[in-house]
Amino acid sequence: MKKTILFAIAVTCSVAFFNACTKSSSSPTASTASLTLYDSLGGTTMVADPAHSGSMIEKGRLTIRSVVDSTIFVIAADTSINDAFKVLLTEVGQGNLSGFQALSTNLTDFICVGTGAKDFTYGGKSMTDAHNPATNPRMTGKADNGDFNSFEADLTKGAAKNGVPSTAPVFVSLAKIVESLRGQVVQM
Amino acid sequence: MKPKMKRYKKGLLISSCVFFGLALILCIHIYIVTKPKVDANTLAMARIDFKQSIDQQDAEKITAWLYHQNGVDHVFCNKDSRIAVFTYYPFKTNASAITDKLSKGLNYKAERIIPTREELQNGCPAMAHSYSAKIYSLIKNIF
């Protein structure tokens, strides 16, 4: 019995030691070699949050949130797709979040995760389920290529309003990620 | 035997009272933390549709006017769609009052668009959450 316990402790210690060695030897290589798009947007550097005085926010998230918020404004005033975004005009929805705040948070989370952020999670449905009327009752019909093109055009305008032109490498990378979702969003 | 039974019943009664009392407190707590409320940090969006054509000069005038209103955060006016959208703090101001003031002050035929309950149930797939996320959000709200 004693031998079994000692053996278990020895194995546990060996595994822990091996893991520790693996982490310490691989981390520096990973941090220098594989910079994510989130890193190039400012990454985890903490900066003051202009929307909440006294609060700090990761620079990468702040950049993404600024573009998302600008895009939401463009969408809300764009008659080609704003019918699908009436929820933006609710004053208070879940908790003390308005429709605008909830959508801003959800989209920001989604893009943060998609660009490689490690400190956030996206709690929404998958892109396929979210845009499928069979799995998402909010969708009264399927989105077509025209809807998706309008969304991309509004995203471009939103970025431009934040001083990020469509030719900027960061925006090109972001646009590629968004475009890669077309097959999941357009299900016709 | 009888006193023992009496003590058992008394214990059961006290335990039940404590249990239901705590359950009631938990229900009240859940109601309070999940009840939608407007506070100083709540930011909402409003949309004004113009029932007349507007040009770039009008759009700039409307934007500037809205920015001057107390409690208005950010403004965007699209002359092509004849729509102005703005975010504001409901704690400080009222979007319907701003719309009325704009109509009268700048002499535009303007109308605030408020979606119906049915419209709010549809569209915007990004608002759909998975069940696990809903449970996580509820727990986060409670604690």
Short mmCIF file of N, CA, C and O in Angstrom, two decimals, chain A residues 81-163:
data_model
loop_
_atom_site.label_atom_id
_atom_site.label_comp_id
_atom_site.label_asym_id
_atom_site.label_seq_id
_atom_site.Cartn_x
_atom_site.Cartn_y
_atom_site.Cartn_z
N ILE A 81 -29.73 47.25 -44.02
CA ILE A 81 -29.69 46.16 -43.03
C ILE A 81 -30.19 46.56 -41.63
O ILE A 81 -30.27 45.71 -40.75
N ASN A 82 -30.56 47.83 -41.44
CA ASN A 82 -30.89 48.20 -40.05
C ASN A 82 -32.20 47.60 -39.52
O ASN A 82 -32.42 47.59 -38.31
N ASP A 83 -33.03 47.06 -40.42
CA ASP A 83 -34.25 46.40 -39.93
C ASP A 83 -33.91 45.19 -39.06
O ASP A 83 -34.68 44.83 -38.17
N ALA A 84 -32.77 44.57 -39.34
CA ALA A 84 -32.37 43.38 -38.58
C ALA A 84 -31.69 43.76 -37.26
O ALA A 84 -31.34 42.88 -36.48
N PHE A 85 -31.52 45.04 -37.04
CA PHE A 85 -30.80 45.47 -35.84
C PHE A 85 -31.63 46.44 -34.98
O PHE A 85 -31.09 47.32 -34.34
N LYS A 86 -32.96 46.25 -34.98
CA LYS A 86 -33.83 47.13 -34.20
C LYS A 86 -33.54 47.03 -32.70
O LYS A 86 -33.83 47.93 -31.93
N VAL A 87 -32.96 45.88 -32.31
CA VAL A 87 -32.66 45.67 -30.89
C VAL A 87 -31.68 46.73 -30.35
O VAL A 87 -31.62 46.98 -29.15
N LEU A 88 -30.98 47.37 -31.28
CA LEU A 88 -30.06 48.45 -30.87
C LEU A 88 -30.80 49.57 -30.17
O LEU A 88 -30.22 50.31 -29.38
N LEU A 89 -32.09 49.70 -30.49
CA LEU A 89 -32.85 50.85 -29.99
C LEU A 89 -33.57 50.57 -28.67
O LEU A 89 -34.36 51.39 -28.22
N THR A 90 -33.28 49.42 -28.04
CA THR A 90 -33.89 49.18 -26.72
C THR A 90 -33.11 49.93 -25.66
O THR A 90 -31.88 49.91 -25.66
N GLU A 91 -33.84 50.56 -24.77
CA GLU A 91 -33.15 51.37 -23.74
C GLU A 91 -32.43 50.51 -22.72
O GLU A 91 -31.30 50.75 -22.36
N VAL A 92 -33.13 49.51 -22.19
CA VAL A 92 -32.49 48.61 -21.23
C VAL A 92 -32.92 47.19 -21.52
O VAL A 92 -34.10 46.92 -21.68
N GLY A 93 -31.95 46.30 -21.63
CA GLY A 93 -32.28 44.91 -21.89
C GLY A 93 -31.90 44.05 -20.71
O GLY A 93 -32.44 44.22 -19.62
N GLN A 94 -30.93 43.17 -20.91
CA GLN A 94 -30.50 42.27 -19.83
C GLN A 94 -29.68 43.05 -18.80
O GLN A 94 -28.83 43.85 -19.15
N GLY A 95 -29.96 42.84 -17.51
CA GLY A 95 -29.24 43.57 -16.47
C GLY A 95 -29.46 45.05 -16.67
O GLY A 95 -30.58 45.49 -16.84
N ASN A 96 -28.39 45.82 -16.68
CA ASN A 96 -28.56 47.25 -16.95
C ASN A 96 -27.96 47.62 -18.30
O ASN A 96 -27.59 48.75 -18.54
N LEU A 97 -27.84 46.60 -19.19
CA LEU A 97 -27.29 46.86 -20.51
C LEU A 97 -28.39 47.20 -21.50
O LEU A 97 -29.41 46.52 -21.56
N SER A 98 -28.18 48.25 -22.29
CA SER A 98 -29.12 48.57 -23.35
C SER A 98 -28.80 47.67 -24.54
O SER A 98 -27.79 46.97 -24.54
N GLY A 99 -29.66 47.70 -25.57
CA GLY A 99 -29.39 46.89 -26.76
C GLY A 99 -28.06 47.28 -27.39
O GLY A 99 -27.30 46.42 -27.83
N PHE A 100 -27.76 48.57 -27.40
CA PHE A 100 -26.50 49.05 -27.97
C PHE A 100 -25.30 48.47 -27.21
O PHE A 100 -24.36 47.96 -27.79
N GLN A 101 -25.38 48.54 -25.88
CA GLN A 101 -24.25 48.06 -25.07
C GLN A 101 -24.08 46.55 -25.20
O GLN A 101 -22.96 46.05 -25.27
N ALA A 102 -25.22 45.82 -25.22
CA ALA A 102 -25.15 44.36 -25.31
C ALA A 102 -24.54 43.95 -26.65
O ALA A 102 -23.67 43.07 -26.70
N LEU A 103 -24.98 44.60 -27.74
CA LEU A 103 -24.45 44.24 -29.06
C LEU A 103 -22.97 44.61 -29.16
O LEU A 103 -22.16 43.84 -29.69
N SER A 104 -22.62 45.77 -28.64
CA SER A 104 -21.23 46.21 -28.65
C SER A 104 -20.35 45.19 -27.91
O SER A 104 -19.31 44.77 -28.40
N THR A 105 -20.82 44.76 -26.73
CA THR A 105 -20.04 43.80 -25.94
C THR A 105 -19.93 42.45 -26.65
O THR A 105 -18.84 41.88 -26.74
N ASN A 106 -21.06 41.97 -27.20
CA ASN A 106 -21.04 40.66 -27.87
C ASN A 106 -20.12 40.65 -29.08
O ASN A 106 -19.32 39.73 -29.26
N LEU A 107 -20.26 41.68 -29.93
CA LEU A 107 -19.43 41.72 -31.14
C LEU A 107 -17.96 41.92 -30.79
O LEU A 107 -17.08 41.33 -31.41
N THR A 108 -17.71 42.75 -29.78
CA THR A 108 -16.32 42.98 -29.37
C THR A 108 -15.71 41.68 -28.84
O THR A 108 -14.58 41.32 -29.20
N ASP A 109 -16.46 40.96 -28.00
CA ASP A 109 -15.98 39.67 -27.50
C ASP A 109 -15.66 38.72 -28.65
O ASP A 109 -14.63 38.06 -28.67
N PHE A 110 -16.61 38.66 -29.60
CA PHE A 110 -16.46 37.75 -30.73
C PHE A 110 -15.19 38.04 -31.52
O PHE A 110 -14.40 37.14 -31.83
N ILE A 111 -14.97 39.33 -31.84
CA ILE A 111 -13.80 39.70 -32.64
C ILE A 111 -12.52 39.55 -31.82
O ILE A 111 -11.49 39.12 -32.33
N CYS A 112 -12.58 39.88 -30.52
CA CYS A 112 -11.40 39.69 -29.66
C CYS A 112 -10.95 38.24 -29.71
O CYS A 112 -9.77 37.94 -29.93
N VAL A 113 -11.90 37.34 -29.51
CA VAL A 113 -11.57 35.91 -29.51
C VAL A 113 -11.05 35.49 -30.90
O VAL A 113 -10.05 34.78 -31.02
N GLY A 114 -11.74 35.98 -31.95
CA GLY A 114 -11.36 35.63 -33.32
C GLY A 114 -9.97 36.14 -33.71
O GLY A 114 -9.31 35.54 -34.56
N THR A 115 -9.52 37.22 -33.09
CA THR A 115 -8.20 37.76 -33.44
C THR A 115 -7.10 37.23 -32.52
O THR A 115 -5.94 37.60 -32.67
N GLY A 116 -7.48 36.38 -31.57
CA GLY A 116 -6.45 35.73 -30.75
C GLY A 116 -6.33 36.21 -29.32
O GLY A 116 -5.37 35.86 -28.64
N ALA A 117 -7.31 36.99 -28.83
CA ALA A 117 -7.26 37.45 -27.43
C ALA A 117 -7.44 36.24 -26.50
O ALA A 117 -8.21 35.33 -26.81
N LYS A 118 -6.70 36.25 -25.40
CA LYS A 118 -6.77 35.11 -24.47
C LYS A 118 -7.64 35.42 -23.25
O LYS A 118 -8.08 34.50 -22.56
N ASP A 119 -7.88 36.69 -22.98
CA ASP A 119 -8.56 37.05 -21.73
C ASP A 119 -10.07 37.20 -21.84
O ASP A 119 -10.72 37.66 -20.91
N PHE A 120 -10.63 36.86 -23.01
CA PHE A 120 -12.07 37.03 -23.18
C PHE A 120 -12.69 35.76 -23.75
O PHE A 120 -12.01 34.97 -24.39
N THR A 121 -13.98 35.61 -23.52
CA THR A 121 -14.69 34.47 -24.10
C THR A 121 -15.93 35.01 -24.81
O THR A 121 -16.48 36.05 -24.43
N TYR A 122 -16.34 34.29 -25.83
CA TYR A 122 -17.55 34.67 -26.56
C TYR A 122 -18.66 33.72 -26.12
O TYR A 122 -18.53 32.50 -26.25
N GLY A 123 -19.74 34.28 -25.56
CA GLY A 123 -20.81 33.44 -25.02
C GLY A 123 -21.97 33.23 -25.98
O GLY A 123 -22.96 32.60 -25.61
N GLY A 124 -21.86 33.77 -27.19
CA GLY A 124 -22.97 33.65 -28.14
C GLY A 124 -22.97 32.32 -28.87
O GLY A 124 -22.09 31.48 -28.67
N LYS A 125 -23.97 32.15 -29.73
CA LYS A 125 -24.04 30.92 -30.52
C LYS A 125 -22.95 30.94 -31.59
O LYS A 125 -22.40 32.00 -31.90
N SER A 126 -22.69 29.76 -32.18
CA SER A 126 -21.73 29.71 -33.28
C SER A 126 -22.33 30.50 -34.44
O SER A 126 -23.55 30.70 -34.51
N MET A 127 -21.48 30.94 -35.37
CA MET A 127 -21.97 31.74 -36.50
C MET A 127 -23.03 30.99 -37.31
O MET A 127 -24.02 31.57 -37.74
N THR A 128 -22.81 29.69 -37.46
CA THR A 128 -23.77 28.89 -38.24
C THR A 128 -25.11 28.85 -37.52
O THR A 128 -26.16 29.12 -38.11
N ASP A 129 -25.09 28.51 -36.23
CA ASP A 129 -26.35 28.42 -35.46
C ASP A 129 -27.03 29.77 -35.33
O ASP A 129 -28.26 29.87 -35.41
N ALA A 130 -26.24 30.82 -35.13
CA ALA A 130 -26.81 32.15 -34.94
C ALA A 130 -27.57 32.64 -36.17
O ALA A 130 -28.53 33.39 -36.06
N HIS A 131 -27.13 32.21 -37.37
CA HIS A 131 -27.76 32.69 -38.60
C HIS A 131 -28.70 31.67 -39.23
O HIS A 131 -29.15 31.87 -40.37
N ASN A 132 -28.97 30.60 -38.51
CA ASN A 132 -29.88 29.57 -39.03
C ASN A 132 -31.24 29.73 -38.35
O ASN A 132 -31.35 29.54 -37.14
N PRO A 133 -32.30 30.06 -39.11
CA PRO A 133 -33.62 30.24 -38.49
C PRO A 133 -34.09 29.02 -37.70
O PRO A 133 -34.88 29.15 -36.78
N ALA A 134 -33.58 27.84 -38.06
CA ALA A 134 -33.99 26.61 -37.37
C ALA A 134 -33.42 26.54 -35.95
O ALA A 134 -34.02 25.95 -35.06
N THR A 135 -32.26 27.13 -35.75
CA THR A 135 -31.62 27.05 -34.42
C THR A 135 -31.64 28.39 -33.69
O THR A 135 -31.30 28.46 -32.52
N ASN A 136 -32.02 29.45 -34.39
CA ASN A 136 -32.09 30.76 -33.75
C ASN A 136 -33.41 31.44 -34.12
O ASN A 136 -33.55 31.99 -35.22
N PRO A 137 -34.38 31.41 -33.20
CA PRO A 137 -35.69 32.00 -33.51
C PRO A 137 -35.65 33.48 -33.82
O PRO A 137 -36.60 34.04 -34.38
N ARG A 138 -34.55 34.15 -33.46
CA ARG A 138 -34.44 35.59 -33.77
C ARG A 138 -34.33 35.81 -35.29
O ARG A 138 -34.62 36.87 -35.77
N MET A 139 -33.83 34.80 -36.00
CA MET A 139 -33.67 34.93 -37.45
C MET A 139 -34.99 34.54 -38.13
O MET A 139 -35.38 33.37 -38.10
N THR A 140 -35.67 35.52 -38.72
CA THR A 140 -36.94 35.21 -39.36
C THR A 140 -36.72 34.73 -40.80
O THR A 140 -37.61 34.20 -41.42
N GLY A 141 -35.53 34.94 -41.31
CA GLY A 141 -35.19 34.47 -42.65
C GLY A 141 -33.70 34.34 -42.76
O GLY A 141 -32.96 34.79 -41.88
N LYS A 142 -33.25 33.70 -43.83
CA LYS A 142 -31.80 33.51 -43.99
C LYS A 142 -31.15 34.77 -44.55
O LYS A 142 -31.74 35.47 -45.37
N ALA A 143 -29.93 35.02 -44.12
CA ALA A 143 -29.18 36.17 -44.63
C ALA A 143 -28.63 35.81 -46.01
O ALA A 143 -28.25 34.66 -46.24
N ASP A 144 -28.65 36.78 -46.94
CA ASP A 144 -28.09 36.50 -48.26
C ASP A 144 -26.77 37.25 -48.45
O ASP A 144 -26.32 37.97 -47.56
N ASN A 145 -26.18 37.06 -49.63
CA ASN A 145 -24.88 37.69 -49.90
C ASN A 145 -24.97 39.21 -49.85
O ASN A 145 -24.02 39.88 -49.43
N GLY A 146 -26.13 39.75 -50.26
CA GLY A 146 -26.32 41.21 -50.22
C GLY A 146 -26.23 41.74 -48.79
O GLY A 146 -25.60 42.77 -48.54
N ASP A 147 -26.86 41.01 -47.85
CA ASP A 147 -26.81 41.41 -46.44
C ASP A 147 -25.37 41.40 -45.94
O ASP A 147 -24.92 42.31 -45.23
N PHE A 148 -24.66 40.33 -46.31
CA PHE A 148 -23.29 40.20 -45.83
C PHE A 148 -22.40 41.30 -46.43
O PHE A 148 -21.55 41.87 -45.75
N ASN A 149 -22.64 41.60 -47.73
CA ASN A 149 -21.86 42.67 -48.37
C ASN A 149 -22.12 44.01 -47.68
O ASN A 149 -21.20 44.80 -47.46
N SER A 150 -23.39 44.25 -47.31
CA SER A 150 -23.74 45.50 -46.62
C SER A 150 -23.01 45.58 -45.28
O SER A 150 -22.50 46.64 -44.89
N PHE A 151 -22.98 44.45 -44.57
CA PHE A 151 -22.30 44.42 -43.27
C PHE A 151 -20.81 44.74 -43.45
O PHE A 151 -20.25 45.55 -42.70
N GLU A 152 -20.19 44.12 -44.46
CA GLU A 152 -18.76 44.37 -44.70
C GLU A 152 -18.51 45.84 -45.08
O GLU A 152 -17.53 46.43 -44.63
N ALA A 153 -19.42 46.38 -45.89
CA ALA A 153 -19.26 47.79 -46.30
C ALA A 153 -19.37 48.71 -45.07
O ALA A 153 -18.59 49.67 -44.93
N ASP A 154 -20.30 48.39 -44.17
CA ASP A 154 -20.48 49.21 -42.96
C ASP A 154 -19.28 49.06 -42.03
O ASP A 154 -18.87 50.02 -41.36
N LEU A 155 -18.71 47.86 -41.99
CA LEU A 155 -17.51 47.64 -41.17
C LEU A 155 -16.35 48.49 -41.70
O LEU A 155 -15.61 49.10 -40.92
N THR A 156 -16.25 48.55 -43.03
CA THR A 156 -15.19 49.37 -43.65
C THR A 156 -15.37 50.84 -43.29
O THR A 156 -14.42 51.54 -42.93
N LYS A 157 -16.64 51.30 -43.36
CA LYS A 157 -16.92 52.70 -43.01
C LYS A 157 -16.63 52.96 -41.52
O LYS A 157 -16.10 54.00 -41.15
N GLY A 158 -17.00 51.99 -40.70
CA GLY A 158 -16.77 52.12 -39.25
C GLY A 158 -15.29 52.22 -38.93
O GLY A 158 -14.87 53.04 -38.10
N ALA A 159 -14.48 51.41 -39.62
CA ALA A 159 -13.03 51.46 -39.40
C ALA A 159 -12.47 52.79 -39.87
O ALA A 159 -11.62 53.40 -39.21
N ALA A 160 -12.97 53.25 -41.04
CA ALA A 160 -12.50 54.52 -41.59
C ALA A 160 -12.80 55.67 -40.64
O ALA A 160 -11.99 56.60 -40.49
N LYS A 161 -13.95 55.60 -39.98
CA LYS A 161 -14.30 56.65 -39.01
C LYS A 161 -13.33 56.68 -37.83
O LYS A 161 -13.24 57.67 -37.11
N ASN A 162 -12.62 55.56 -37.63
CA ASN A 162 -11.63 55.50 -36.56
C ASN A 162 -10.22 55.68 -37.08
O ASN A 162 -9.25 55.32 -36.41
N GLY A 163 -10.10 56.17 -38.31
CA GLY A 163 -8.78 56.43 -38.87
C GLY A 163 -8.07 55.19 -39.34
O GLY A 163 -6.84 55.19 -39.51
#
